[in-house]
C-alpha cells in the first residue's frame, strides 16, 4: 500500500520540519497542502529527501500555497527543484554549485 508519512519535528526556535516519507502524488500532495495551511504562518521546512516516489503532478498542487508562505524546501532532486522553480517557488539557496545549468544563464 502506498501513501505518505509526515514526520513532524519542532525546534526550540519555533521552526517546524516536516520530513516526508513514502509516495508524494496528486492525492497526497493535497493532504500535505492542507496540513501546511493548518500550520498558518509558522516557519516550516519541507524535507523531501526520504521520499520513495515523487510524482511530477504533486509539484503543481503544492506550489499553489507555497509562493506566499515561509516554507523552505530541502532534499529535492535536481529535476523537482527545477520544476518548483518553473512555478516560481525557490528551494533553499545552495552555498556551492559546481556547475551552471542553462536555466541559470537564461533567467538572468
mmCIF file of N, CA, C and O in Angstrom:
data_model
loop_
_atom_site.group_PDB
_atom_site.id
_atom_site.type_symbol
_atom_site.label_atom_id
_atom_site.label_comp_id
_atom_site.label_asym_id
_atom_site.label_seq_id
_atom_site.Cartn_x
_atom_site.Cartn_y
_atom_site.Cartn_z
ATOM 1 N N UNK A 1 0.847 -1.179 0.000
ATOM 2 C CA UNK A 1 0.000 0.000 0.000
ATOM 3 C C UNK A 1 0.891 1.241 0.000
ATOM 4 O O UNK A 1 1.823 1.355 0.771
ATOM 5 N N UNK A 2 0.586 2.158 -0.891
ATOM 6 C CA UNK A 2 1.381 3.385 -0.982
ATOM 7 C C UNK A 2 0.712 4.482 -0.181
ATOM 8 O O UNK A 2 -0.477 4.476 0.057
ATOM 9 N N UNK A 3 1.503 5.418 0.226
ATOM 10 C CA UNK A 3 0.989 6.543 0.984
ATOM 11 C C UNK A 3 2.120 7.463 1.377
ATOM 12 O O UNK A 3 3.279 7.228 1.055
ATOM 13 N N UNK A 4 1.762 8.492 2.064
ATOM 14 C CA UNK A 4 2.728 9.475 2.512
ATOM 15 C C UNK A 4 2.704 9.520 4.032
ATOM 16 O O UNK A 4 1.640 9.617 4.637
ATOM 17 N N UNK A 5 3.883 9.438 4.617
ATOM 18 C CA UNK A 5 4.018 9.616 6.060
ATOM 19 C C UNK A 5 4.729 10.939 6.286
ATOM 20 O O UNK A 5 5.727 11.242 5.649
ATOM 21 N N UNK A 6 4.191 11.723 7.211
ATOM 22 C CA UNK A 6 4.768 13.017 7.531
ATOM 23 C C UNK A 6 5.245 12.977 8.976
ATOM 24 O O UNK A 6 4.451 12.791 9.889
ATOM 25 N N UNK A 7 6.549 13.131 9.146
ATOM 26 C CA UNK A 7 7.135 13.155 10.489
ATOM 27 C C UNK A 7 7.369 14.615 10.852
ATOM 28 O O UNK A 7 8.129 15.312 10.176
ATOM 29 N N UNK A 8 6.758 15.047 11.924
ATOM 30 C CA UNK A 8 6.853 16.445 12.347
ATOM 31 C C UNK A 8 7.905 16.586 13.442
ATOM 32 O O UNK A 8 7.856 15.885 14.453
ATOM 33 N N UNK A 9 8.840 17.509 13.228
ATOM 34 C CA UNK A 9 9.891 17.787 14.202
ATOM 35 C C UNK A 9 9.851 19.278 14.512
ATOM 36 O O UNK A 9 9.936 20.101 13.608
ATOM 37 N N UNK A 10 9.711 19.622 15.792
ATOM 38 C CA UNK A 10 9.666 21.023 16.195
ATOM 39 C C UNK A 10 10.958 21.393 16.898
ATOM 40 O O UNK A 10 11.434 20.676 17.761
ATOM 41 N N UNK A 11 11.520 22.534 16.510
ATOM 42 C CA UNK A 11 12.736 23.032 17.137
ATOM 43 C C UNK A 11 12.368 24.070 18.189
ATOM 44 O O UNK A 11 11.270 24.632 18.176
ATOM 45 N N UNK A 12 13.303 24.347 19.073
ATOM 46 C CA UNK A 12 13.064 25.308 20.147
ATOM 47 C C UNK A 12 12.784 26.700 19.611
ATOM 48 O O UNK A 12 12.052 27.477 20.217
ATOM 49 N N UNK A 13 13.354 27.034 18.456
ATOM 50 C CA UNK A 13 13.166 28.359 17.864
ATOM 51 C C UNK A 13 11.788 28.507 17.220
ATOM 52 O O UNK A 13 11.465 29.564 16.702
ATOM 53 N N UNK A 14 10.994 27.452 17.242
ATOM 54 C CA UNK A 14 9.653 27.519 16.686
ATOM 55 C C UNK A 14 9.540 27.026 15.256
ATOM 56 O O UNK A 14 8.451 26.967 14.703
ATOM 57 N N UNK A 15 10.660 26.682 14.649
ATOM 58 C CA UNK A 15 10.616 26.166 13.283
ATOM 59 C C UNK A 15 10.137 24.728 13.295
ATOM 60 O O UNK A 15 10.505 23.938 14.160
ATOM 61 N N UNK A 16 9.324 24.375 12.313
ATOM 62 C CA UNK A 16 8.767 23.033 12.191
ATOM 63 C C UNK A 16 9.324 22.394 10.928
ATOM 64 O O UNK A 16 9.257 22.987 9.848
ATOM 65 N N UNK A 17 9.875 21.190 11.072
ATOM 66 C CA UNK A 17 10.351 20.436 9.913
ATOM 67 C C UNK A 17 9.389 19.289 9.677
ATOM 68 O O UNK A 17 9.085 18.526 10.597
ATOM 69 N N UNK A 18 8.904 19.182 8.452
ATOM 70 C CA UNK A 18 8.053 18.072 8.054
ATOM 71 C C UNK A 18 8.881 17.170 7.148
ATOM 72 O O UNK A 18 9.210 17.539 6.012
ATOM 73 N N UNK A 19 9.272 16.003 7.672
ATOM 74 C CA UNK A 19 10.061 15.041 6.909
ATOM 75 C C UNK A 19 9.102 14.079 6.231
ATOM 76 O O UNK A 19 8.315 13.390 6.887
ATOM 77 N N UNK A 20 9.151 14.040 4.903
ATOM 78 C CA UNK A 20 8.204 13.263 4.110
ATOM 79 C C UNK A 20 8.810 11.922 3.730
ATOM 80 O O UNK A 20 9.951 11.860 3.277
ATOM 81 N N UNK A 21 8.025 10.857 3.892
ATOM 82 C CA UNK A 21 8.450 9.512 3.519
ATOM 83 C C UNK A 21 7.319 8.834 2.766
ATOM 84 O O UNK A 21 6.151 9.019 3.093
ATOM 85 N N UNK A 22 7.690 8.033 1.771
ATOM 86 C CA UNK A 22 6.687 7.289 1.023
ATOM 87 C C UNK A 22 6.506 7.853 -0.366
ATOM 88 O O UNK A 22 7.470 8.153 -1.064
ATOM 89 N N UNK A 23 5.248 8.018 -0.774
ATOM 90 C CA UNK A 23 4.908 8.455 -2.120
ATOM 91 C C UNK A 23 4.183 9.796 -2.071
ATOM 92 O O UNK A 23 3.203 9.950 -1.350
ATOM 93 N N UNK A 24 4.687 10.743 -2.845
ATOM 94 C CA UNK A 24 4.019 12.041 -2.973
ATOM 95 C C UNK A 24 3.447 12.121 -4.381
ATOM 96 O O UNK A 24 4.176 12.171 -5.375
ATOM 97 N N UNK A 25 2.119 12.057 -4.459
ATOM 98 C CA UNK A 25 1.417 12.134 -5.735
ATOM 99 C C UNK A 25 0.322 13.192 -5.605
ATOM 100 O O UNK A 25 0.326 13.970 -4.639
ATOM 101 N N UNK A 26 -0.583 13.252 -6.538
ATOM 102 C CA UNK A 26 -1.623 14.270 -6.503
ATOM 103 C C UNK A 26 -2.472 14.231 -5.247
ATOM 104 O O UNK A 26 -2.723 15.261 -4.612
ATOM 105 N N UNK A 27 -2.910 13.051 -4.850
ATOM 106 C CA UNK A 27 -3.767 12.912 -3.675
ATOM 107 C C UNK A 27 -3.033 13.285 -2.396
ATOM 108 O O UNK A 27 -3.516 14.053 -1.572
ATOM 109 N N UNK A 28 -1.827 12.747 -2.234
ATOM 110 C CA UNK A 28 -1.093 13.026 -1.000
ATOM 111 C C UNK A 28 -0.572 14.460 -0.972
ATOM 112 O O UNK A 28 -0.415 15.030 0.102
ATOM 113 N N UNK A 29 -0.354 15.060 -2.146
ATOM 114 C CA UNK A 29 0.050 16.470 -2.197
ATOM 115 C C UNK A 29 -1.084 17.363 -1.700
ATOM 116 O O UNK A 29 -0.835 18.372 -1.031
ATOM 117 N N UNK A 30 -2.311 17.005 -1.996
ATOM 118 C CA UNK A 30 -3.455 17.777 -1.486
ATOM 119 C C UNK A 30 -3.535 17.675 0.029
ATOM 120 O O UNK A 30 -3.806 18.660 0.715
ATOM 121 N N UNK A 31 -3.284 16.485 0.569
ATOM 122 C CA UNK A 31 -3.283 16.310 2.022
ATOM 123 C C UNK A 31 -2.162 17.127 2.659
ATOM 124 O O UNK A 31 -2.360 17.780 3.690
ATOM 125 N N UNK A 32 -0.978 17.112 2.048
ATOM 126 C CA UNK A 32 0.149 17.886 2.555
ATOM 127 C C UNK A 32 -0.149 19.378 2.488
ATOM 128 O O UNK A 32 0.145 20.124 3.426
ATOM 129 N N UNK A 33 -0.766 19.815 1.415
ATOM 130 C CA UNK A 33 -1.133 21.223 1.268
ATOM 131 C C UNK A 33 -2.098 21.650 2.368
ATOM 132 O O UNK A 33 -1.961 22.742 2.944
ATOM 133 N N UNK A 34 -3.050 20.806 2.705
ATOM 134 C CA UNK A 34 -3.990 21.097 3.795
ATOM 135 C C UNK A 34 -3.258 21.181 5.134
ATOM 136 O O UNK A 34 -3.555 22.045 5.962
ATOM 137 N N UNK A 35 -2.293 20.288 5.335
ATOM 138 C CA UNK A 35 -1.502 20.319 6.572
ATOM 139 C C UNK A 35 -0.706 21.608 6.680
ATOM 140 O O UNK A 35 -0.591 22.192 7.759
ATOM 141 N N UNK A 36 -0.154 22.065 5.567
ATOM 142 C CA UNK A 36 0.613 23.312 5.570
ATOM 143 C C UNK A 36 -0.278 24.515 5.878
ATOM 144 O O UNK A 36 0.116 25.419 6.622
ATOM 145 N N UNK A 37 -1.486 24.521 5.338
ATOM 146 C CA UNK A 37 -2.428 25.616 5.624
ATOM 147 C C UNK A 37 -2.791 25.644 7.102
ATOM 148 O O UNK A 37 -2.943 26.699 7.696
ATOM 149 N N UNK A 38 -2.904 24.473 7.712
ATOM 150 C CA UNK A 38 -3.248 24.393 9.132
ATOM 151 C C UNK A 38 -2.134 24.953 10.013
ATOM 152 O O UNK A 38 -2.386 25.407 11.127
ATOM 153 N N UNK A 39 -0.890 24.938 9.519
ATOM 154 C CA UNK A 39 0.227 25.476 10.294
ATOM 155 C C UNK A 39 0.277 27.000 10.253
ATOM 156 O O UNK A 39 1.046 27.612 10.999
ATOM 157 N N UNK A 40 -0.509 27.608 9.378
ATOM 158 C CA UNK A 40 -0.585 29.069 9.324
ATOM 159 C C UNK A 40 0.721 29.704 8.902
ATOM 160 O O UNK A 40 1.346 29.281 7.937
ATOM 161 N N UNK A 41 1.145 30.692 9.648
ATOM 162 C CA UNK A 41 2.344 31.462 9.315
ATOM 163 C C UNK A 41 3.609 30.931 9.998
ATOM 164 O O UNK A 41 4.608 31.637 10.071
ATOM 165 N N UNK A 42 3.579 29.721 10.496
ATOM 166 C CA UNK A 42 4.754 29.128 11.129
ATOM 167 C C UNK A 42 5.880 28.971 10.109
ATOM 168 O O UNK A 42 5.633 28.789 8.920
ATOM 169 N N UNK A 43 7.115 29.041 10.596
ATOM 170 C CA UNK A 43 8.263 28.783 9.733
ATOM 171 C C UNK A 43 8.371 27.273 9.570
ATOM 172 O O UNK A 43 8.547 26.537 10.541
ATOM 173 N N UNK A 44 8.258 26.810 8.313
ATOM 174 C CA UNK A 44 8.195 25.376 8.031
ATOM 175 C C UNK A 44 9.278 24.998 7.023
ATOM 176 O O UNK A 44 9.528 25.721 6.059
ATOM 177 N N UNK A 45 9.892 23.840 7.263
ATOM 178 C CA UNK A 45 10.836 23.254 6.320
ATOM 179 C C UNK A 45 10.233 21.939 5.842
ATOM 180 O O UNK A 45 9.875 21.085 6.661
ATOM 181 N N UNK A 46 10.101 21.782 4.530
ATOM 182 C CA UNK A 46 9.656 20.525 3.949
ATOM 183 C C UNK A 46 10.885 19.755 3.503
ATOM 184 O O UNK A 46 11.661 20.231 2.674
ATOM 185 N N UNK A 47 11.071 18.562 4.049
ATOM 186 C CA UNK A 47 12.226 17.734 3.725
ATOM 187 C C UNK A 47 11.777 16.582 2.826
ATOM 188 O O UNK A 47 11.087 15.667 3.273
ATOM 189 N N UNK A 48 12.172 16.644 1.562
ATOM 190 C CA UNK A 48 11.778 15.652 0.562
ATOM 191 C C UNK A 48 12.794 14.519 0.424
ATOM 192 O O UNK A 48 12.603 13.621 -0.389
ATOM 193 N N UNK A 49 13.875 14.545 1.169
ATOM 194 C CA UNK A 49 14.999 13.629 0.966
ATOM 195 C C UNK A 49 14.637 12.155 1.129
ATOM 196 O O UNK A 49 15.297 11.293 0.549
ATOM 197 N N UNK A 50 13.615 11.839 1.890
ATOM 198 C CA UNK A 50 13.305 10.433 2.182
ATOM 199 C C UNK A 50 12.115 9.892 1.396
ATOM 200 O O UNK A 50 11.613 8.817 1.718
ATOM 201 N N UNK A 51 11.682 10.634 0.371
ATOM 202 C CA UNK A 51 10.578 10.132 -0.445
ATOM 203 C C UNK A 51 11.041 8.961 -1.299
ATOM 204 O O UNK A 51 12.135 8.968 -1.851
ATOM 205 N N UNK A 52 10.193 7.963 -1.411
ATOM 206 C CA UNK A 52 10.478 6.822 -2.265
ATOM 207 C C UNK A 52 10.059 7.136 -3.698
ATOM 208 O O UNK A 52 10.710 6.743 -4.659
ATOM 209 N N UNK A 53 8.956 7.874 -3.844
ATOM 210 C CA UNK A 53 8.436 8.224 -5.161
ATOM 211 C C UNK A 53 7.852 9.634 -5.098
ATOM 212 O O UNK A 53 7.139 9.972 -4.153
ATOM 213 N N UNK A 54 8.156 10.457 -6.095
ATOM 214 C CA UNK A 54 7.703 11.845 -6.142
ATOM 215 C C UNK A 54 7.169 12.102 -7.542
ATOM 216 O O UNK A 54 7.929 12.277 -8.490
ATOM 217 N N UNK A 55 5.861 12.092 -7.682
ATOM 218 C CA UNK A 55 5.214 12.303 -8.973
ATOM 219 C C UNK A 55 5.242 13.792 -9.327
ATOM 220 O O UNK A 55 5.041 14.651 -8.469
ATOM 221 N N UNK A 56 5.462 14.078 -10.596
ATOM 222 C CA UNK A 56 5.518 15.465 -11.052
ATOM 223 C C UNK A 56 4.214 16.217 -10.795
ATOM 224 O O UNK A 56 4.227 17.421 -10.559
ATOM 225 N N UNK A 57 3.096 15.526 -10.833
ATOM 226 C CA UNK A 57 1.802 16.179 -10.619
ATOM 227 C C UNK A 57 1.700 16.815 -9.237
ATOM 228 O O UNK A 57 0.962 17.787 -9.042
ATOM 229 N N UNK A 58 2.453 16.313 -8.274
ATOM 230 C CA UNK A 58 2.416 16.861 -6.917
ATOM 231 C C UNK A 58 2.991 18.265 -6.857
ATOM 232 O O UNK A 58 2.563 19.084 -6.040
ATOM 233 N N UNK A 59 3.940 18.570 -7.726
ATOM 234 C CA UNK A 59 4.575 19.886 -7.715
ATOM 235 C C UNK A 59 3.540 20.976 -7.998
ATOM 236 O O UNK A 59 3.474 21.983 -7.296
ATOM 237 N N UNK A 60 2.729 20.777 -9.021
ATOM 238 C CA UNK A 60 1.711 21.760 -9.368
ATOM 239 C C UNK A 60 0.723 22.007 -8.245
ATOM 240 O O UNK A 60 0.311 23.146 -8.004
ATOM 241 N N UNK A 61 0.362 20.972 -7.533
ATOM 242 C CA UNK A 61 -0.589 21.104 -6.429
ATOM 243 C C UNK A 61 0.051 21.842 -5.255
ATOM 244 O O UNK A 61 -0.565 22.733 -4.664
ATOM 245 N N UNK A 62 1.285 21.511 -4.930
ATOM 246 C CA UNK A 62 1.949 22.131 -3.780
ATOM 247 C C UNK A 62 2.282 23.601 -4.008
ATOM 248 O O UNK A 62 2.286 24.386 -3.064
ATOM 249 N N UNK A 63 2.567 23.987 -5.230
ATOM 250 C CA UNK A 63 3.008 25.361 -5.474
ATOM 251 C C UNK A 63 1.924 26.395 -5.238
ATOM 252 O O UNK A 63 2.240 27.561 -4.980
ATOM 253 N N UNK A 64 0.661 26.024 -5.280
ATOM 254 C CA UNK A 64 -0.422 26.996 -5.077
ATOM 255 C C UNK A 64 -0.301 27.710 -3.737
ATOM 256 O O UNK A 64 -0.543 28.897 -3.654
ATOM 257 N N UNK A 65 0.083 27.014 -2.702
ATOM 258 C CA UNK A 65 0.163 27.640 -1.390
ATOM 259 C C UNK A 65 1.566 28.035 -0.960
ATOM 260 O O UNK A 65 1.739 28.702 0.043
ATOM 261 N N UNK A 66 2.575 27.628 -1.723
ATOM 262 C CA UNK A 66 3.949 27.858 -1.286
ATOM 263 C C UNK A 66 4.518 29.213 -1.685
ATOM 264 O O UNK A 66 5.417 29.715 -1.023
ATOM 265 N N UNK A 67 4.012 29.806 -2.754
ATOM 266 C CA UNK A 67 4.593 31.057 -3.237
ATOM 267 C C UNK A 67 4.583 32.160 -2.194
ATOM 268 O O UNK A 67 5.526 32.917 -2.070
ATOM 269 N N UNK A 68 3.516 32.271 -1.442
ATOM 270 C CA UNK A 68 3.359 33.370 -0.495
ATOM 271 C C UNK A 68 3.600 32.962 0.949
ATOM 272 O O UNK A 68 3.224 33.681 1.860
ATOM 273 N N UNK A 69 4.230 31.830 1.162
ATOM 274 C CA UNK A 69 4.433 31.366 2.534
ATOM 275 C C UNK A 69 5.914 31.326 2.878
ATOM 276 O O UNK A 69 6.775 31.526 2.034
ATOM 277 N N UNK A 70 6.185 31.046 4.143
ATOM 278 C CA UNK A 70 7.564 30.992 4.633
ATOM 279 C C UNK A 70 8.077 29.556 4.666
ATOM 280 O O UNK A 70 8.853 29.185 5.520
ATOM 281 N N UNK A 71 7.660 28.739 3.718
ATOM 282 C CA UNK A 71 8.061 27.342 3.675
ATOM 283 C C UNK A 71 9.369 27.223 2.900
ATOM 284 O O UNK A 71 9.507 27.765 1.804
ATOM 285 N N UNK A 72 10.319 26.514 3.488
ATOM 286 C CA UNK A 72 11.596 26.226 2.835
ATOM 287 C C UNK A 72 11.574 24.790 2.339
ATOM 288 O O UNK A 72 11.028 23.908 3.006
ATOM 289 N N UNK A 73 12.165 24.561 1.177
ATOM 290 C CA UNK A 73 12.225 23.225 0.591
ATOM 291 C C UNK A 73 13.634 22.681 0.740
ATOM 292 O O UNK A 73 14.611 23.384 0.485
ATOM 293 N N UNK A 74 13.728 21.414 1.137
ATOM 294 C CA UNK A 74 15.035 20.792 1.346
ATOM 295 C C UNK A 74 14.991 19.362 0.816
ATOM 296 O O UNK A 74 13.964 18.694 0.884
ATOM 297 N N UNK A 75 16.121 18.886 0.295
ATOM 298 C CA UNK A 75 16.228 17.493 -0.127
ATOM 299 C C UNK A 75 15.604 17.177 -1.464
ATOM 300 O O UNK A 75 15.290 16.024 -1.744
ATOM 301 N N UNK A 76 15.459 18.185 -2.318
ATOM 302 C CA UNK A 76 14.871 17.957 -3.636
ATOM 303 C C UNK A 76 15.910 17.442 -4.622
ATOM 304 O O UNK A 76 17.070 17.878 -4.594
ATOM 305 N N UNK A 77 15.487 16.546 -5.494
ATOM 306 C CA UNK A 77 16.326 16.157 -6.618
ATOM 307 C C UNK A 77 16.358 17.334 -7.593
ATOM 308 O O UNK A 77 15.471 18.198 -7.575
ATOM 309 N N UNK A 78 17.366 17.379 -8.437
ATOM 310 C CA UNK A 78 17.519 18.487 -9.371
ATOM 311 C C UNK A 78 16.277 18.674 -10.242
ATOM 312 O O UNK A 78 15.839 19.798 -10.472
ATOM 313 N N UNK A 79 15.698 17.592 -10.706
ATOM 314 C CA UNK A 79 14.511 17.668 -11.556
ATOM 315 C C UNK A 79 13.364 18.375 -10.840
ATOM 316 O O UNK A 79 12.750 19.283 -11.384
ATOM 317 N N UNK A 80 13.070 17.973 -9.611
ATOM 318 C CA UNK A 80 11.956 18.576 -8.886
ATOM 319 C C UNK A 80 12.275 19.994 -8.428
ATOM 320 O O UNK A 80 11.402 20.848 -8.386
ATOM 321 N N UNK A 81 13.526 20.262 -8.109
ATOM 322 C CA UNK A 81 13.919 21.623 -7.768
ATOM 323 C C UNK A 81 13.664 22.554 -8.962
ATOM 324 O O UNK A 81 13.134 23.656 -8.812
ATOM 325 N N UNK A 82 14.006 22.089 -10.141
ATOM 326 C CA UNK A 82 13.777 22.863 -11.357
ATOM 327 C C UNK A 82 12.282 23.063 -11.602
ATOM 328 O O UNK A 82 11.845 24.155 -11.970
ATOM 329 N N UNK A 83 11.485 22.025 -11.382
ATOM 330 C CA UNK A 83 10.035 22.150 -11.587
ATOM 331 C C UNK A 83 9.432 23.176 -10.636
ATOM 332 O O UNK A 83 8.594 23.989 -11.046
ATOM 333 N N UNK A 84 9.828 23.153 -9.365
ATOM 334 C CA UNK A 84 9.346 24.165 -8.427
ATOM 335 C C UNK A 84 9.745 25.561 -8.893
ATOM 336 O O UNK A 84 8.974 26.502 -8.807
ATOM 337 N N UNK A 85 10.965 25.678 -9.409
ATOM 338 C CA UNK A 85 11.442 26.974 -9.886
ATOM 339 C C UNK A 85 10.596 27.460 -11.064
ATOM 340 O O UNK A 85 10.315 28.650 -11.191
ATOM 341 N N UNK A 86 10.184 26.559 -11.941
ATOM 342 C CA UNK A 86 9.325 26.939 -13.067
ATOM 343 C C UNK A 86 8.013 27.532 -12.572
ATOM 344 O O UNK A 86 7.436 28.407 -13.200
ATOM 345 N N UNK A 87 7.522 27.051 -11.435
ATOM 346 C CA UNK A 87 6.290 27.569 -10.846
ATOM 347 C C UNK A 87 6.537 28.789 -9.965
ATOM 348 O O UNK A 87 5.629 29.313 -9.342
ATOM 349 N N UNK A 88 7.791 29.225 -9.850
ATOM 350 C CA UNK A 88 8.114 30.423 -9.087
ATOM 351 C C UNK A 88 8.430 30.179 -7.624
ATOM 352 O O UNK A 88 8.478 31.119 -6.840
ATOM 353 N N UNK A 89 8.653 28.928 -7.241
ATOM 354 C CA UNK A 89 8.981 28.591 -5.858
ATOM 355 C C UNK A 89 10.435 28.132 -5.814
ATOM 356 O O UNK A 89 10.806 27.162 -6.467
ATOM 357 N N UNK A 90 11.251 28.845 -5.042
ATOM 358 C CA UNK A 90 12.673 28.516 -4.960
ATOM 359 C C UNK A 90 12.941 27.665 -3.738
ATOM 360 O O UNK A 90 12.359 27.876 -2.681
ATOM 361 N N UNK A 91 13.862 26.718 -3.893
ATOM 362 C CA UNK A 91 14.277 25.920 -2.739
ATOM 363 C C UNK A 91 15.329 26.700 -1.967
ATOM 364 O O UNK A 91 15.717 27.795 -2.353
ATOM 365 N N UNK A 92 15.796 26.149 -0.875
ATOM 366 C CA UNK A 92 16.815 26.818 -0.067
ATOM 367 C C UNK A 92 18.048 27.067 -0.918
ATOM 368 O O UNK A 92 18.447 26.207 -1.701
ATOM 369 N N UNK A 93 18.652 28.233 -0.784
ATOM 370 C CA UNK A 93 19.828 28.523 -1.606
ATOM 371 C C UNK A 93 20.988 27.607 -1.260
ATOM 372 O O UNK A 93 21.190 27.268 -0.103
ATOM 373 N N UNK A 94 21.711 27.199 -2.282
ATOM 374 C CA UNK A 94 22.878 26.365 -2.060
ATOM 375 C C UNK A 94 24.104 27.249 -1.959
ATOM 376 O O UNK A 94 24.193 28.281 -2.610
ATOM 377 N N UNK A 95 25.037 26.856 -1.131
ATOM 378 C CA UNK A 95 26.227 27.673 -0.933
ATOM 379 C C UNK A 95 27.277 27.415 -2.004
ATOM 380 O O UNK A 95 28.093 28.267 -2.276
ATOM 381 N N UNK A 96 27.258 26.229 -2.621
ATOM 382 C CA UNK A 96 28.273 25.907 -3.613
ATOM 383 C C UNK A 96 27.642 25.098 -4.731
ATOM 384 O O UNK A 96 27.052 24.055 -4.490
ATOM 385 N N UNK A 97 27.756 25.616 -5.948
ATOM 386 C CA UNK A 97 27.267 24.888 -7.106
ATOM 387 C C UNK A 97 28.450 24.634 -8.019
ATOM 388 O O UNK A 97 29.064 25.565 -8.506
ATOM 389 N N UNK A 98 28.788 23.384 -8.258
ATOM 390 C CA UNK A 98 29.976 23.072 -9.035
ATOM 391 C C UNK A 98 29.844 23.377 -10.525
ATOM 392 O O UNK A 98 30.819 23.383 -11.237
ATOM 393 N N UNK A 99 28.647 23.606 -11.023
ATOM 394 C CA UNK A 99 28.442 23.869 -12.440
ATOM 395 C C UNK A 99 27.200 24.730 -12.595
ATOM 396 O O UNK A 99 26.444 24.938 -11.664
ATOM 397 N N UNK A 100 26.979 25.234 -13.759
ATOM 398 C CA UNK A 100 25.784 26.025 -14.015
ATOM 399 C C UNK A 100 24.812 25.205 -14.855
ATOM 400 O O UNK A 100 25.189 24.233 -15.492
ATOM 401 N N UNK A 101 23.570 25.623 -14.858
ATOM 402 C CA UNK A 101 22.570 24.994 -15.701
ATOM 403 C C UNK A 101 22.097 26.030 -16.718
ATOM 404 O O UNK A 101 22.219 27.236 -16.474
ATOM 405 N N UNK A 102 21.566 25.619 -17.839
ATOM 406 C CA UNK A 102 21.081 26.586 -18.822
ATOM 407 C C UNK A 102 20.038 27.538 -18.237
ATOM 408 O O UNK A 102 19.988 28.702 -18.605
ATOM 409 N N UNK A 103 19.226 27.052 -17.278
ATOM 410 C CA UNK A 103 18.217 27.906 -16.671
ATOM 411 C C UNK A 103 18.849 29.066 -15.913
ATOM 412 O O UNK A 103 18.303 30.155 -15.861
ATOM 413 N N UNK A 104 20.009 28.823 -15.313
ATOM 414 C CA UNK A 104 20.707 29.894 -14.594
ATOM 415 C C UNK A 104 21.112 31.012 -15.542
ATOM 416 O O UNK A 104 20.999 32.186 -15.226
ATOM 417 N N UNK A 105 21.586 30.656 -16.698
ATOM 418 C CA UNK A 105 22.048 31.639 -17.671
ATOM 419 C C UNK A 105 20.856 32.382 -18.289
ATOM 420 O O UNK A 105 20.872 33.606 -18.428
ATOM 421 N N UNK A 106 19.816 31.641 -18.636
ATOM 422 C CA UNK A 106 18.667 32.237 -19.329
ATOM 423 C C UNK A 106 17.786 33.080 -18.419
ATOM 424 O O UNK A 106 17.076 33.959 -18.910
ATOM 425 N N UNK A 107 17.810 32.845 -17.132
ATOM 426 C CA UNK A 107 16.921 33.577 -16.227
ATOM 427 C C UNK A 107 17.516 34.898 -15.760
ATOM 428 O O UNK A 107 16.879 35.642 -15.057
ATOM 429 N N UNK A 108 18.725 35.203 -16.148
ATOM 430 C CA UNK A 108 19.368 36.450 -15.719
ATOM 431 C C UNK A 108 18.847 37.618 -16.505
ATOM 432 O O UNK A 108 18.399 37.652 -17.525
#
